[in-house]
Amino acid sequence: MPRISVTVDGIRYDEEVEPRLLLVHFLRDRLGKTGTPIGCDTSNCGACTVLLDGRSAKSCSVLAVQADGCDIVTIEGLAAGESWHPMQKAFHEEHALQCGYCTPGMIMAAIDLLHDDPDPSEEDIREGLEGNLCRCTGYCTIVRAVRRAAREMSQEQEGAAAS
Amino acid sequence: MTEQLDAGVVARQIKESDLLGGPGGGNEVGRARRRKEDARLVTGRTQWTDNIQLPGLLHVAFLRSPMAHARITRVDTSVARTQPGVVAVFSGADFAAEQGSLPCAWPVSEDIVIPDHPPMAVTEVRYAGEAVACVVATDRYKAADALDAIEIDYEPLDAVTDMTAALEDDSPKVHESGNKAFTWTFAQGDIDAAFRDAPVRVDRTYVQQRLIPSAMEPRAVVAQTDGDSFTLHSATQIPHILRVMLALTTGIPEHKLRVIAPDVGGGFGSKLQVTAEEVLCLLITRRLGKPVKWTESRSEGNLTVHHGRDQLQRISVAADADGRVRGVKVDLLADMGAYLMLVTPGVPLLGAFMYSGIYKMDAYDFTCTGVFTTKMPTDAYRGAGRPEATFAIERIMDELAAELGMDPIELRRRNWIGHTEFPYTTICGLTYDSGNYEAATDRALALFGYDKLRAEQADRRERDDPVQLGIGVSTYTEMCGLAPSRVLGSLSYGAGGWEHASVRVLPTGKVEVVTGTSPHGQGHETAWSQIVADALGVPFEDVAVIHGDTSSSHKGMDTYGSRSLVVGGVAVVQACEKVKEKAKQVAAHLMEASPDDVEFSRGEFRVRGTGTSRTIQEVALATFAAHDLPDGFEPRLDADATFDPDNFSFPHGTHLCAVEVDTETGATRIRSYVAVDDVGNVVNPLIVEGQVHGGIAQGIAQALFEEAVHDADGNLLTTTMADYLLPSAADLPAYTTDRTETPATTNPLGVKGVGEAGTIASTPAVVNAIVDALRPYGVRDVPMPCTPERVWRALGPARTTKSTDGGLS
């Protein structure tokens, strides 16, 4: 069986995996990283989105062996201790989640969206999150949350630059 | 476009006043509290059923029928049993003696046919996707692998896919007894007189397409046993009902069965079910003595999670020349699918009382026939019967307005129940307790800019703009808050509609609330905390809400039908009242005063006219110590309450939708959407807004995007999310929402249900807008979902006609 070495939420794992094992099953079933859920089997819903070397990836569409050597961040590794990432805070503040099942993927995808465009318009956000489905919110509050996080993150950056 | 959408965002922001106290008189009810639930959900510390790992856990995979209708002639599992990691393989025959029949709790009529519904098919399959065998293996991949090694031979039988054809004498039969499940009728007033010589009559047929509920969390089940008792984790909305029904189905005694709904990722009615997989996982764990898990894939779920809607509605309205509605007649065919599941036959009945909407009329006549087809059974999906009814009445009101050449708002004004007329008993026999249709409509019209949009519409029509503007109106009400037990009994439902709550004050003054509701996204942990915080005067943070586990929450009727707050929330209030009364006895004793002289306000008991007081926390500690209590006082401040409502809840509102329809491509774009809802008093405006938004989105999705499509052989073609179009953020507009608040008079909180309102209201608003845009072309209907192709096809012949008239071309 192939052996892979990956870092997930700051911890290095060396594991033997079946070549066909999906990254999302590796995360959930092998490493117990159950914060990342699975919502579909056709890569449409985006619930399983993680950051793979800093960019969003649907972990149901990546084989664990393809992640060999990669640095992976899941929803569980996003907060610094009890201090939430601005995107997590914004989702809470704007009531951008109800059942919360799509939320991990939505948050990871939104972080990647701001990576490309730190100040997206409402339309940009809607287009940018097209690959992540939510059945509860109707998306308006998610759009609001991403804008709030964008504001906060740019202020943080300005603050960091000024100090 | 961005500018308009942005304006919507601003209008929808929670107002500053929402951060302050509300109508309850305390600090919490009415306040836009951020949710307690979010902390675990945004950090991934969730407890979804599929997360569960147990020592020795085995994984179940189901083999499903590839045919809609067939006889099973041979099953061979011998090769599958030898595959690596395979612990057991079962077919229907292995369970035949013990699997019972999946329950239907709503035998709507005396002559209803409720066919045997084995959880795993034994001799015949009646829909594609029906479970025919299963593999139990050491991991989920090995279980799936071994499915390929099971051999099953089928003798194909004719599929039954069309309801009308199914009722013909020569139709192939789904069941021996035929394809009719039941006929249910209801009539009030003299319908013949209403239609006889009516100056205006409009007849329409509407198709409520079949929908796939699509909660984001696929179903999952974990079953385990210690040899004597059983524990079932399930992604369900109904742990309490499930426990009773599973006990009755499997013969496991109720007290030996614990059902847990951990974090559940949405339901929308789809998890209001007793499923084959839940029964089978229990039977497998009983057989093997090992814990088992089953988690469905999305494509498996599209096939086998019960579907929604699927009705054929023939509706007629008779009116006077001035637009006054005389009567409404409805003849409904409702597709049951292959079997009657938990509330399958009851769904159209929940709509039966809503076809009069908010309108006064002299007569009403309703007939519904439940029809079997070889498809996945239908059952509750957000709104369950009421979206269908509301669609039909709101669509035909627009048609009637067009027939009369009257503005659709004006027609509604002439017919709706005036705000001074409440309580009002409708022609359907429901007593609406309160409402103000005038206020909600006026507010919606103002936010929408109705007159300006009508002017723009006239202008576009005038200059033959290829992009036409349409305005859709939906002035809905609905019956929810299920439900008064006596009424449910009169409708032959198998259970009551009460709800239970326990409130426990702990020694340190913290409070535990045990609720029989079972939230899966609705925020009960937050809302119930707000209610208790106000009722007992304790901090919001000091309240914990316990739910979803029949061992800790022993009694409940769960969450569906927009019932949780209006029934379960009221039970919480009533339990708090009892706690306060007990605490008052202790406080009076401690202060050496008569209880009659003690008043309670904001967490403090005070002897009237003195400075002497005790906090509820002090009283809690004193009760715990029990050193100095009134004679005979039982040393606890806990109380419970079971609330059975006297009436349904009747939220209402006015939704207005403007669409731009490209007459050359058939493409539609929602230009603006305004919703003014009246859900009575509001406990948490943030949660209410979220419910309204999500509801509107699902209703728009029915209007524009979603449809479960079968081929002529009964195969589902929309088995994946690539084929079944759930709207993304890019497909949906921003909504402008607002509220009017006409308190309910039937519960102490003055609240009305909100979970389904948006879905009920929005579908007709959108379709009315599309038809309104195309009315100059002679278009009177576009079947749902109104895809560009369907709009274009609806327009095609009409445009030709119009152009020969020398009009639009």
Coordinates of N, CA and C in Angstrom, one line a residue, chain A residues 95 98 135-138, chain B residues 237 266-270 309 380-384 386-387 476-482 519-524 528 559-567 649-652 655 677-700 739 751-763:
Chain A
H95 N -25.5 35.2 11.2 CA -26.4 34.0 11.2 C -26.4 33.4 9.8
Q98 N -27.5 27.5 9.6 CA -28.6 27.0 10.3 C -28.3 25.6 10.8
R135 N -28.7 24.5 1.9 CA -30.2 24.3 1.7 C -31.0 25.1 2.8
C136 N -30.3 25.7 3.8 CA -31.0 26.3 4.8 C -31.2 27.8 4.7
T137 N -30.1 28.5 4.3 CA -30.1 30.0 4.6 C -30.6 30.8 3.4
G138 N -30.7 30.3 2.2 CA -31.0 31.1 1.1 C -29.9 32.0 0.7
Chain B
Q237 N -35.5 13.8 12.2 CA -36.2 14.9 12.9 C -37.0 14.5 14.1
G266 N -30.2 19.4 8.8 CA -31.4 19.7 7.9 C -32.3 18.6 7.8
G267 N -33.5 18.9 7.5 CA -34.5 17.8 7.3 C -35.6 18.2 6.3
F268 N -36.3 19.4 6.6 CA -37.3 19.9 5.6 C -38.4 18.8 5.4
G269 N -38.6 18.0 6.4 CA -39.6 17.0 6.3 C -39.1 15.6 5.9
S270 N -37.9 15.6 5.2 CA -37.4 14.4 4.7 C -36.9 13.4 5.8
R309 N -44.2 16.8 -2.8 CA -45.2 17.3 -3.8 C -45.7 16.2 -4.7
A380 N -43.9 14.2 3.6 CA -43.8 15.6 4.0 C -42.5 16.2 3.4
Y381 N -42.7 17.3 2.7 CA -41.6 18.2 2.4 C -42.0 19.6 2.6
R382 N -41.1 20.4 3.2 CA -41.4 21.7 3.7 C -42.7 22.4 3.3
G383 N -43.6 22.4 4.2 CA -45.0 22.9 3.9 C -46.0 21.9 3.7
A384 N -45.6 20.7 3.2 CA -46.5 19.5 3.1 C -47.9 19.8 2.9
R386 N -49.6 22.4 2.1 CA -49.9 23.8 2.0 C -49.3 24.6 0.9
P387 N -48.0 24.3 0.6 CA -47.5 25.0 -0.6 C -48.3 24.7 -1.9
Y476 N -50.5 35.0 1.2 CA -50.7 33.7 1.7 C -51.1 33.7 3.2
T477 N -51.7 32.6 3.6 CA -51.7 32.2 5.0 C -51.4 30.7 5.0
E478 N -51.3 30.2 6.1 CA -51.1 28.7 6.2 C -51.5 28.3 7.6
M479 N -51.8 27.0 7.7 CA -52.1 26.4 9.0 C -50.9 25.6 9.4
C480 N -50.3 25.9 10.6 CA -49.2 25.2 11.1 C -49.2 25.1 12.6
G481 N -48.1 24.8 13.2 CA -48.1 24.5 14.6 C -48.8 23.2 14.9
L482 N -48.4 22.2 14.2 CA -49.1 20.9 14.3 C -48.9 20.3 15.7
P519 N -34.5 19.9 17.2 CA -34.0 20.9 16.2 C -32.9 20.3 15.3
H520 N -32.9 20.8 14.1 CA -31.9 20.3 13.2 C -31.5 21.5 12.3
G521 N -31.3 22.7 13.0 CA -31.0 23.9 12.3 C -31.8 25.1 12.7
Q522 N -32.9 24.8 13.5 CA -33.8 25.9 13.8 C -33.4 26.8 15.0
G523 N -32.4 26.4 15.7 CA -31.9 27.3 16.8 C -32.7 27.2 18.1
H524 N -33.2 26.0 18.4 CA -34.0 26.0 19.7 C -33.2 26.2 20.9
W528 N -35.1 28.8 23.1 CA -35.6 28.4 24.3 C -34.9 29.0 25.5
T559 N -39.9 17.8 15.7 CA -39.9 19.0 15.0 C -40.3 18.9 13.5
Y560 N -41.4 19.5 13.2 CA -41.9 19.5 11.8 C -43.2 20.4 11.8
G561 N -43.7 20.7 10.7 CA -44.9 21.5 10.6 C -44.9 22.8 11.4
S562 N -43.8 23.5 11.4 CA -43.6 24.8 12.1 C -44.3 24.7 13.5
R563 N -44.0 23.7 14.2 CA -44.7 23.5 15.5 C -43.8 23.8 16.7
S564 N -42.5 23.9 16.5 CA -41.6 23.8 17.7 C -41.9 25.0 18.7
L565 N -41.9 26.2 18.2 CA -42.1 27.3 19.1 C -43.6 27.4 19.5
V566 N -44.5 27.3 18.6 CA -45.9 27.5 19.0 C -46.5 26.4 19.9
V567 N -45.9 25.2 19.8 CA -46.3 24.2 20.7 C -45.2 23.9 21.8
S649 N -51.7 27.4 14.1 CA -51.2 28.7 14.0 C -51.3 29.2 12.6
F650 N -51.6 30.5 12.4 CA -51.9 31.0 11.1 C -51.0 32.2 10.7
P651 N -49.8 32.0 10.4 CA -48.9 33.1 9.9 C -49.5 33.5 8.6
H652 N -49.2 34.7 8.2 CA -49.6 35.1 6.9 C -48.6 36.2 6.4
H655 N -46.0 38.4 -0.4 CA -44.7 38.3 -1.1 C -44.9 38.9 -2.5
D677 N -43.8 39.3 6.2 CA -44.5 38.2 6.9 C -45.0 38.6 8.2
D678 N -46.1 38.0 8.6 CA -46.6 38.3 10.0 C -46.6 36.9 10.7
V679 N -45.6 36.8 11.6 CA -45.5 35.5 12.3 C -45.8 35.8 13.8
G680 N -46.6 36.9 14.0 CA -46.9 37.2 15.4 C -45.7 37.8 16.1
N681 N -45.7 37.6 17.4 CA -44.5 38.1 18.2 C -43.3 37.2 17.8
V682 N -42.2 37.8 18.0 CA -41.0 37.1 17.5 C -40.0 37.0 18.7
V683 N -39.5 35.8 18.9 CA -38.6 35.5 20.0 C -37.2 35.9 19.6
N684 N -36.8 35.6 18.3 CA -35.5 36.0 17.9 C -35.5 36.4 16.4
P685 N -35.5 37.7 16.1 CA -35.6 38.2 14.7 C -34.6 37.6 13.8
L686 N -33.4 37.3 14.3 CA -32.3 36.8 13.4 C -32.7 35.4 12.9
I687 N -33.3 34.6 13.8 CA -33.7 33.2 13.4 C -34.9 33.3 12.5
V688 N -35.8 34.2 12.8 CA -37.0 34.3 12.0 C -36.6 34.7 10.6
E689 N -35.7 35.7 10.5 CA -35.3 36.1 9.1 C -34.6 35.0 8.4
G690 N -33.8 34.2 9.1 CA -33.1 33.0 8.5 C -34.1 32.0 8.0
Q691 N -35.2 31.7 8.8 CA -36.2 30.8 8.3 C -36.9 31.3 7.1
V692 N -37.2 32.6 7.1 CA -37.9 33.2 5.9 C -37.1 33.1 4.7
H693 N -35.8 33.5 4.8 CA -34.9 33.5 3.7 C -34.8 32.1 3.1
G694 N -34.5 31.1 4.0 CA -34.3 29.7 3.5 C -35.6 29.2 2.9
G695 N -36.7 29.6 3.4 CA -38.0 29.1 2.9 C -38.3 29.7 1.5
I696 N -38.0 31.0 1.4 CA -38.2 31.6 0.1 C -37.3 30.9 -1.0
A697 N -36.1 30.6 -0.6 CA -35.1 30.0 -1.5 C -35.7 28.7 -2.0
Q698 N -36.2 27.9 -1.1 CA -36.8 26.6 -1.5 C -38.0 26.7 -2.4
G699 N -38.8 27.7 -2.1 CA -40.0 28.0 -2.9 C -39.6 28.4 -4.3
I700 N -38.6 29.3 -4.4 CA -38.1 29.8 -5.7 C -37.6 28.6 -6.5
R739 N -41.4 42.6 8.6 CA -42.5 41.9 9.3 C -43.6 42.9 9.7
V751 N -47.0 33.9 19.5 CA -46.2 33.6 18.3 C -46.9 32.7 17.3
K752 N -46.4 32.7 16.1 CA -47.0 31.9 15.0 C -45.8 31.1 14.4
G753 N -46.1 30.1 13.7 CA -45.0 29.3 13.1 C -44.4 30.0 12.0
V754 N -43.1 29.7 11.7 CA -42.4 30.4 10.7 C -41.6 29.5 9.7
G755 N -41.4 28.3 10.1 CA -40.5 27.4 9.4 C -40.9 27.1 7.9
E756 N -42.2 27.2 7.6 CA -42.6 26.8 6.2 C -43.1 28.0 5.4
A757 N -43.3 29.1 6.1 CA -44.0 30.2 5.5 C -43.4 30.7 4.2
G758 N -42.1 30.8 4.2 CA -41.4 31.3 3.0 C -41.6 30.4 1.8
T759 N -41.5 29.1 2.1 CA -41.7 28.1 1.0 C -43.1 28.1 0.4
I760 N -44.1 28.3 1.3 CA -45.5 28.3 0.9 C -45.8 29.5 0.1
A761 N -45.2 30.7 0.5 CA -45.5 31.9 -0.2 C -44.8 32.1 -1.5
S762 N -43.6 31.7 -1.6 CA -42.8 32.2 -2.7 C -43.0 31.6 -4.1
T763 N -43.4 30.3 -4.1 CA -43.5 29.6 -5.4 C -44.6 30.3 -6.3

